[in-house]
Every structure is written in C-alpha cells, then in structure tokens.
Amino acid sequence: MNDGSKDRTLAVLRGIQTDSPSNIVVFDMPQNGGKSEAVRQGMLFVHQNYDSKLIGFLDADLATHPDEWLQMAKYKEAHPKYGAIVGSRIQRLGADINRDDSRSFVSNMIKKIIKFLLRANFQDTQCGAKIFQRNLVPFLFKNQFETPWLFDVEIFLRLQQKFGKTTLQKEYWNTPYFSGLRLEIPD
C-alpha cells in the first residue's frame, strides 16, 4: 500500500508487483492519512475486493518477518476458534531487545496506561503483525481511529466493546518463528 507518499514508494511497490502480479496488488491512496488510516483503508480494501477468510496487516519495517507472519496465518487456520492472532515481540524466543533507559522508561509507562485502559495484561499491543477472521474486519475498521499512534489499542477496545472484557484474556504461544497472542472470539 502506498499511503500518498511523494517519494518513489509507489514505483517500488509497482516493481514488486511485477514479480508476482497474480498475488500482489498495490493499493494507492492519493493522500497521506497516517499509519492508522492506511491500515484501516487497506483492511477495508481487501475485505471489499477479495474473498479471504483471514485478513491482516504487517508493518513495512519488517520488525516481524513475512515468514513469521505466514506462520501466524497457518496457526490461525489450524485453530479457527480464535478470532484473532496478534503478534508479540516481547515473548519471542531468543529475542534480544535493547533500549536506552529513557526509551525504556517511556515504553513502560505507556504499557501501564494501556494495561489500565484494556484491563488486560498485554505486553505488546503495538506489534504490527495482526490477523483477523474476515467477519471482524467491518466492525473493527469501518470507523476512523481516534489516534494515529495507538490505533492498535483502539482495535482491542473495539473488540471489548463488541464481545466484552473477557475477550482479551490472552494465551501466549511460542514457535521457533514467533510468539503471539490468541484471542478467542465468540460466534
């Protein structure tokens, strides 16, 4: 997805698309709306134009490797009772995350505020690797997000609004590729 970038992003994406035109679609937003709006528009675009059972997103910085994201999707397919699979960089086996003291302090404060808001003990709501069952996409992404920075938290708040607070009871799993969170969603 090109989020209205004025640099060569669209050309680079079109070049990648030529490698596999039947599997890669480039969605070009004419105006930059920020990450939250780009994710929202991308999720709605896929939902409206493709009959995928699972729809998700992965941050372009590839903090989560595409192979890890694919493992998440396979895990979700194998466990249909989970409505969402949410990545976590914190619990990942062998992860070595180094931050300076000031960034670590700010990060810890934000995590405490998020835990308070969600009333859940999440470690990494901001991981940019999330997969949802198709029927959740219209509810989660129909309305714009209130904030461009913590829209991931808004996704969890919307899940709580629809299914109740107990929806967000986490269950972590570890694989050689990834660690993540399974959210059991009632039918």
Short mmCIF file of C-alpha atoms in Angstrom, two decimals:
data_model
loop_
_atom_site.label_atom_id
_atom_site.label_comp_id
_atom_site.label_asym_id
_atom_site.label_seq_id
_atom_site.Cartn_x
_atom_site.Cartn_y
_atom_site.Cartn_z
CA MET A 1 0.00 0.00 0.00
CA ASN A 2 1.18 3.46 -0.83
CA ASP A 3 -0.08 5.98 1.71
CA GLY A 4 0.05 9.02 -0.55
CA SER A 5 3.85 9.06 -0.49
CA LYS A 6 5.50 11.64 -2.73
CA ASP A 7 8.78 9.72 -2.94
CA ARG A 8 9.37 6.58 -5.04
CA THR A 9 7.29 4.29 -2.81
CA LEU A 10 4.60 3.71 -5.45
CA ALA A 11 7.21 2.90 -8.13
CA VAL A 12 8.96 0.45 -5.79
CA LEU A 13 5.64 -1.24 -4.96
CA ARG A 14 4.70 -1.49 -8.64
CA GLY A 15 8.12 -3.06 -9.29
CA ILE A 16 7.48 -5.67 -6.59
CA GLN A 17 4.04 -6.28 -8.06
CA THR A 18 5.53 -7.17 -11.46
CA ASP A 19 7.33 -10.10 -9.80
CA SER A 20 4.01 -11.75 -8.95
CA PRO A 21 1.07 -9.86 -10.47
CA SER A 22 -1.45 -12.57 -9.63
CA ASN A 23 -0.53 -12.50 -5.92
CA ILE A 24 0.38 -8.86 -5.27
CA VAL A 25 -1.98 -5.91 -5.51
CA VAL A 26 -0.87 -2.33 -4.92
CA PHE A 27 -3.45 -0.09 -3.29
CA ASP A 28 -2.59 3.57 -3.83
CA MET A 29 -4.12 6.14 -1.50
CA PRO A 30 -3.95 9.53 -3.22
CA GLN A 31 -3.45 11.42 0.06
CA ASN A 32 -1.38 10.57 3.14
CA GLY A 33 -3.60 9.77 6.10
CA GLY A 34 -1.05 8.33 8.51
CA LYS A 35 -0.43 4.74 9.53
CA SER A 36 -3.78 4.18 11.24
CA GLU A 37 -5.76 5.35 8.21
CA ALA A 38 -3.54 3.40 5.81
CA VAL A 39 -4.10 0.19 7.79
CA ARG A 40 -7.83 0.89 8.05
CA GLN A 41 -8.22 1.60 4.34
CA GLY A 42 -6.08 -1.41 3.40
CA MET A 43 -8.09 -3.79 5.59
CA LEU A 44 -11.37 -2.49 4.13
CA PHE A 45 -9.99 -2.68 0.57
CA VAL A 46 -9.05 -6.35 0.98
CA HIS A 47 -12.38 -7.13 2.68
CA GLN A 48 -14.37 -5.48 -0.13
CA ASN A 49 -12.37 -6.85 -3.06
CA TYR A 50 -11.17 -10.32 -2.04
CA ASP A 51 -12.87 -13.34 -0.51
CA SER A 52 -10.14 -14.06 2.05
CA LYS A 53 -11.07 -15.91 5.24
CA LEU A 54 -8.25 -14.16 7.09
CA ILE A 55 -7.28 -10.53 6.72
CA GLY A 56 -4.38 -8.91 8.48
CA PHE A 57 -1.53 -6.49 8.29
CA LEU A 58 2.21 -6.45 8.74
CA ASP A 59 4.33 -3.36 9.32
CA ALA A 60 6.51 -2.33 6.39
CA ASP A 61 9.62 -2.09 8.57
CA LEU A 62 9.50 -5.91 8.75
CA ALA A 63 10.09 -6.00 12.52
CA THR A 64 8.04 -9.15 12.08
CA HIS A 65 9.49 -11.15 9.22
CA PRO A 66 7.00 -12.21 6.50
CA ASP A 67 7.79 -15.88 7.24
CA GLU A 68 6.74 -15.29 10.86
CA TRP A 69 3.52 -13.64 9.70
CA LEU A 70 2.84 -16.63 7.44
CA GLN A 71 3.33 -18.93 10.45
CA MET A 72 0.77 -16.82 12.33
CA ALA A 73 -1.72 -17.24 9.45
CA LYS A 74 -1.16 -21.00 9.35
CA TYR A 75 -1.66 -21.18 13.10
CA LYS A 76 -4.92 -19.22 12.79
CA GLU A 77 -6.17 -21.58 10.05
CA ALA A 78 -5.37 -24.57 12.24
CA HIS A 79 -7.22 -23.02 15.23
CA PRO A 80 -10.45 -21.49 13.86
CA LYS A 81 -11.90 -20.84 17.33
CA TYR A 82 -9.53 -17.90 17.66
CA GLY A 83 -10.90 -14.75 16.05
CA ALA A 84 -7.55 -13.00 16.00
CA ILE A 85 -3.87 -13.76 16.17
CA VAL A 86 -1.77 -10.89 17.43
CA GLY A 87 1.99 -10.90 17.27
CA SER A 88 4.22 -10.12 20.23
CA ARG A 89 7.84 -9.11 20.01
CA ILE A 90 8.25 -9.30 23.78
CA GLN A 91 7.73 -13.03 24.37
CA ARG A 92 9.61 -14.15 21.27
CA LEU A 93 12.11 -16.92 21.91
CA GLY A 94 15.66 -15.67 21.77
CA ALA A 95 14.59 -12.05 21.21
CA ASP A 96 17.19 -9.51 22.25
CA ILE A 97 15.53 -6.11 22.56
CA ASN A 98 17.86 -3.34 23.66
CA ARG A 99 16.59 0.14 24.51
CA ASP A 100 18.23 3.09 26.18
CA ASP A 101 16.97 3.98 29.67
CA SER A 102 14.76 6.93 28.64
CA ARG A 103 13.04 4.99 25.86
CA SER A 104 12.57 2.02 28.16
CA PHE A 105 11.01 4.28 30.84
CA VAL A 106 8.56 5.85 28.36
CA SER A 107 7.72 2.44 26.91
CA ASN A 108 6.98 1.03 30.37
CA MET A 109 4.74 3.99 31.25
CA ILE A 110 2.76 3.60 28.01
CA LYS A 111 2.37 -0.14 28.67
CA LYS A 112 0.98 0.57 32.17
CA ILE A 113 -1.55 3.04 30.76
CA ILE A 114 -2.60 0.55 28.07
CA LYS A 115 -2.96 -2.26 30.64
CA PHE A 116 -5.16 0.05 32.71
CA LEU A 117 -7.32 1.03 29.72
CA LEU A 118 -7.75 -2.54 28.49
CA ARG A 119 -7.89 -4.14 31.92
CA ALA A 120 -5.71 -6.87 30.43
CA ASN A 121 -2.08 -7.82 30.93
CA PHE A 122 -0.82 -7.29 27.39
CA GLN A 123 2.90 -6.99 26.86
CA ASP A 124 2.97 -5.75 23.26
CA THR A 125 -0.22 -4.25 21.84
CA GLN A 126 1.80 -2.26 19.31
CA CYS A 127 3.30 -5.18 17.39
CA GLY A 128 2.44 -4.53 13.75
CA ALA A 129 1.52 -8.14 12.97
CA LYS A 130 -2.17 -8.92 13.34
CA ILE A 131 -4.56 -11.33 11.63
CA PHE A 132 -8.36 -11.30 11.98
CA GLN A 133 -11.14 -13.55 10.83
CA ARG A 134 -12.97 -11.92 7.95
CA ASN A 135 -16.23 -11.15 9.77
CA LEU A 136 -14.44 -8.90 12.30
CA VAL A 137 -12.99 -6.51 9.71
CA PRO A 138 -16.10 -4.37 9.03
CA PHE A 139 -16.71 -3.83 12.74
CA LEU A 140 -13.08 -3.14 13.63
CA PHE A 141 -12.17 -0.93 10.67
CA LYS A 142 -15.39 0.76 9.49
CA ASN A 143 -14.86 3.89 11.60
CA GLN A 144 -11.72 6.02 11.61
CA PHE A 145 -9.44 5.69 14.60
CA GLU A 146 -9.27 8.48 17.16
CA THR A 147 -5.48 8.49 17.28
CA PRO A 148 -2.89 7.85 14.58
CA TRP A 149 -0.37 6.40 17.06
CA LEU A 150 -2.19 3.99 19.34
CA PHE A 151 -4.81 2.67 16.93
CA ASP A 152 -3.83 -0.88 17.92
CA VAL A 153 -5.21 -0.18 21.39
CA GLU A 154 -8.42 1.09 19.78
CA ILE A 155 -8.71 -2.23 17.94
CA PHE A 156 -8.63 -4.05 21.29
CA LEU A 157 -11.11 -1.58 22.80
CA ARG A 158 -13.46 -2.22 19.88
CA LEU A 159 -13.14 -5.97 20.44
CA GLN A 160 -14.03 -5.42 24.09
CA GLN A 161 -16.98 -3.23 23.11
CA LYS A 162 -18.35 -5.97 20.86
CA PHE A 163 -17.53 -9.09 22.88
CA GLY A 164 -16.87 -7.94 26.45
CA LYS A 165 -13.80 -7.58 28.62
CA THR A 166 -13.10 -11.32 28.87
CA THR A 167 -12.45 -11.45 25.12
CA LEU A 168 -8.96 -10.15 25.68
CA GLN A 169 -7.80 -12.87 28.00
CA LYS A 170 -4.52 -13.77 26.44
CA GLU A 171 -2.95 -17.08 25.77
CA TYR A 172 0.60 -16.90 24.54
CA TRP A 173 2.27 -19.46 22.36
CA ASN A 174 5.82 -19.79 21.15
CA THR A 175 7.08 -21.36 17.98
CA PRO A 176 10.60 -21.31 16.60
CA TYR A 177 9.38 -18.44 14.40
CA PHE A 178 7.13 -16.31 16.52
CA SER A 179 5.42 -15.64 19.78
CA GLY A 180 1.95 -14.24 19.88
CA LEU A 181 -1.44 -13.86 21.39
CA ARG A 182 -4.61 -15.79 20.60
CA LEU A 183 -7.93 -14.07 21.16
CA GLU A 184 -10.92 -16.35 21.49
CA ILE A 185 -13.92 -14.62 19.93
CA PRO A 186 -17.46 -15.94 20.49
CA ASP A 187 -19.57 -16.73 17.42
#
